[in-house]
XYZ file of C-alpha atoms in Angstrom:
243
model
C 217.831 139.794 112.566
C 220.168 136.827 113.048
C 220.304 133.890 110.634
C 221.265 130.525 112.122
C 221.238 128.544 108.864
C 220.775 129.277 105.163
C 220.353 126.593 102.515
C 218.836 125.799 99.121
C 216.881 122.573 98.871
C 217.358 120.140 95.970
C 214.792 120.295 93.177
C 211.767 118.047 93.774
C 208.395 117.625 92.010
C 206.339 120.795 92.371
C 203.391 120.683 94.746
C 201.411 123.109 92.570
C 202.231 122.355 88.917
C 202.565 118.686 87.974
C 204.843 119.258 84.985
C 207.526 121.169 86.925
C 210.009 120.891 89.767
C 210.357 123.369 92.586
C 213.326 124.493 94.643
C 213.310 126.567 97.818
C 215.779 128.761 99.643
C 215.392 128.448 103.422
C 216.722 130.506 106.310
C 216.442 129.398 109.929
C 216.060 132.597 111.932
C 217.700 132.774 115.327
C 215.848 136.050 115.785
C 213.764 138.336 113.580
C 211.357 141.158 114.356
C 207.956 141.681 112.786
C 209.279 144.750 110.948
C 212.251 142.804 109.583
C 209.989 139.995 108.437
C 207.661 142.436 106.688
C 210.634 143.712 104.681
C 211.527 140.134 103.716
C 207.914 139.387 102.826
C 207.822 142.383 100.507
C 210.794 140.768 98.739
C 208.911 137.501 98.219
C 209.712 135.509 101.379
C 207.220 133.607 103.571
C 207.612 131.778 106.874
C 206.483 128.829 108.949
C 207.680 129.211 112.514
C 211.334 130.250 112.557
C 211.924 129.125 108.966
C 211.575 131.712 106.196
C 211.590 130.559 102.591
C 211.138 131.627 98.985
C 211.061 129.789 95.642
C 214.294 129.876 93.630
C 213.261 127.573 90.779
C 215.684 127.751 87.850
C 213.172 127.458 84.993
C 209.915 128.750 86.479
C 208.669 131.984 88.026
C 205.015 131.035 88.436
C 204.959 131.592 92.235
C 204.180 135.223 92.974
C 203.565 136.967 96.276
C 200.067 138.433 96.402
C 198.492 141.103 98.587
C 195.297 143.142 98.897
C 195.371 146.929 99.480
C 192.582 147.029 102.030
C 191.507 150.670 101.610
C 190.734 150.060 97.925
C 189.090 146.660 98.302
C 185.571 146.302 96.865
C 183.787 142.964 97.408
C 182.067 141.364 94.437
C 178.537 139.946 94.517
C 179.680 136.479 95.606
C 181.860 137.858 98.398
C 178.995 140.034 99.649
C 176.772 136.951 99.787
C 179.412 134.954 101.684
C 179.820 137.793 104.192
C 176.059 138.100 104.641
C 175.618 134.359 105.244
C 178.467 134.098 107.776
C 178.231 137.397 109.645
C 177.390 136.735 113.276
C 177.483 132.968 112.735
C 181.146 132.221 112.010
C 183.171 134.931 113.724
C 186.831 134.607 114.696
C 188.077 134.783 118.255
C 191.629 136.126 118.330
C 194.181 134.506 120.603
C 197.789 133.483 121.048
C 198.867 130.243 119.326
C 199.004 127.353 121.789
C 199.453 123.619 121.421
C 195.812 122.521 121.672
C 194.588 119.042 120.794
C 191.417 120.316 119.096
C 193.506 122.575 116.827
C 195.694 119.685 115.711
C 192.642 117.434 115.274
C 191.026 119.978 112.935
C 194.292 120.388 111.026
C 194.507 116.600 110.604
C 190.891 116.271 109.424
C 191.431 119.066 106.930
C 194.504 117.357 105.492
C 192.755 113.989 105.316
C 189.889 115.592 103.386
C 192.269 117.339 100.984
C 194.234 114.123 100.445
C 191.131 112.123 99.555
C 189.470 114.818 97.443
C 192.319 116.777 95.869
C 195.197 114.328 95.842
C 197.302 116.048 98.486
C 200.217 113.931 99.806
C 199.433 111.734 102.789
C 199.787 113.571 106.082
C 201.185 112.216 109.362
C 198.336 112.422 111.850
C 198.806 113.623 115.419
C 202.268 115.118 114.875
C 202.374 117.602 117.752
C 206.068 118.345 117.213
C 205.629 119.418 113.587
C 202.505 121.429 114.422
C 204.376 123.197 117.223
C 207.377 124.071 115.051
C 205.193 125.285 112.173
C 202.456 127.261 113.906
C 203.077 127.671 117.639
C 206.770 128.515 118.104
C 206.934 131.948 116.466
C 209.707 134.583 116.427
C 207.277 137.544 116.588
C 203.605 138.277 117.195
C 201.225 135.788 115.562
C 197.514 135.381 116.256
C 195.419 132.220 116.186
C 191.922 132.841 114.812
C 189.369 130.299 116.023
C 185.978 129.996 114.322
C 183.310 128.051 116.223
C 179.793 126.932 115.463
C 177.615 125.662 118.306
C 180.763 125.532 120.412
C 182.667 123.281 118.000
C 185.882 124.427 116.332
C 185.210 124.577 112.576
C 187.907 126.969 111.347
C 191.471 127.808 112.357
C 193.777 130.463 110.979
C 197.245 131.673 111.898
C 197.951 135.322 111.124
C 201.121 137.415 111.238
C 200.596 140.780 112.924
C 203.034 143.136 111.203
C 203.668 146.895 111.469
C 201.576 147.727 108.403
C 199.889 144.472 107.394
C 198.216 141.233 108.356
C 199.563 138.136 106.647
C 197.695 134.845 106.364
C 200.090 132.053 107.331
C 197.616 129.183 107.057
C 193.905 128.460 107.276
C 192.042 125.165 107.605
C 188.423 124.315 108.264
C 186.009 121.519 109.052
C 184.906 119.983 105.719
C 181.250 119.948 106.823
C 181.128 123.782 106.637
C 182.734 124.085 103.200
C 179.411 125.193 101.663
C 179.818 128.402 103.642
C 183.092 129.176 101.791
C 185.017 129.599 105.055
C 188.305 130.260 103.247
C 186.861 133.266 101.418
C 185.138 134.418 104.603
C 188.435 134.271 106.485
C 190.090 136.530 103.887
C 187.177 138.970 104.093
C 187.575 139.068 107.887
C 191.310 139.649 107.478
C 190.552 142.646 105.272
C 188.014 144.001 107.763
C 190.382 143.534 110.675
C 193.276 145.186 108.820
C 191.055 148.206 108.173
C 190.051 148.392 111.838
C 193.714 148.280 112.864
C 194.574 150.936 110.231
C 196.928 148.622 108.339
C 197.592 148.948 104.610
C 197.596 145.392 103.255
C 196.589 141.782 103.713
C 199.133 139.297 102.342
C 197.875 135.938 101.071
C 201.111 134.089 100.385
C 201.790 132.944 96.836
C 199.567 132.935 93.794
C 200.662 130.309 91.258
C 199.629 130.860 87.657
C 198.196 127.616 86.290
C 197.187 126.233 89.709
C 193.376 126.232 89.927
C 193.433 126.037 93.701
C 195.081 129.468 93.792
C 192.624 131.258 91.500
C 190.515 132.563 94.382
C 193.360 134.899 95.344
C 192.812 136.871 92.138
C 189.132 137.407 92.889
C 189.691 140.094 95.513
C 189.493 143.488 93.830
C 192.066 144.896 93.651
C 194.806 142.307 94.002
C 198.504 143.134 93.640
C 201.189 140.667 92.576
C 204.936 141.129 92.976
C 206.588 140.950 89.547
C 210.114 140.100 88.404
C 211.311 143.647 89.104
C 209.979 143.603 92.647
C 207.076 145.908 91.798
C 203.515 145.297 92.963
C 201.242 145.259 89.906
C 197.777 144.110 88.853
C 197.674 140.415 87.765
C 196.884 141.302 84.141
C 200.159 143.243 83.962
C 202.262 140.137 84.636
C 202.558 136.768 82.923
C 204.795 133.779 83.599
C 207.850 133.966 81.280
C 208.343 130.202 81.642
C 204.981 129.305 80.092
């Protein structure tokens, strides 16, 4: 592992909790293996492309890494229904990330929908350079998961393939299929695929207490959250000391 640059960003308004600021530590990796990244991830880091990052907010610890132990996972009634309705209809095709116009178009439509419906910041459309740096140019093995319906791309996920885990980097979908709960279905497929590959966990990024958009991450039973001591515990065994 070789670090080209390490920096801490200035505090800016939080993208998850309106009444707080957030601050991130970033490292630009000249090189890093999948095994080295998994060790960083277990310490609370995430990555987009060659940049790894973690929150270092001075007055808030609401962002917590979350993972699912796949061998102990038991779907609830809603998740069983979602799996039943999508099985054989929306199935991922695994591939290597590539700079494809239809991928960027779906990503742009997803952001436009989220901006108009959930107040996300405006997104620069058609930015191939940013899309390449974030999702295509990767320091270790990453898969692109394409979901199609009647030949049309309706879901796109990027997934880290690690020695003992799959990690969801990002997932977006065509708004017209949102009634099928494609985000939940993608997580269920991640769990299934991790089991098939004999991996221990699926990592879902950060869960943020108080952010409604993150609540779905707690609905996978069991879910583990990394606490202040670096231990992976059930969500009910941890609460935000800043609230």
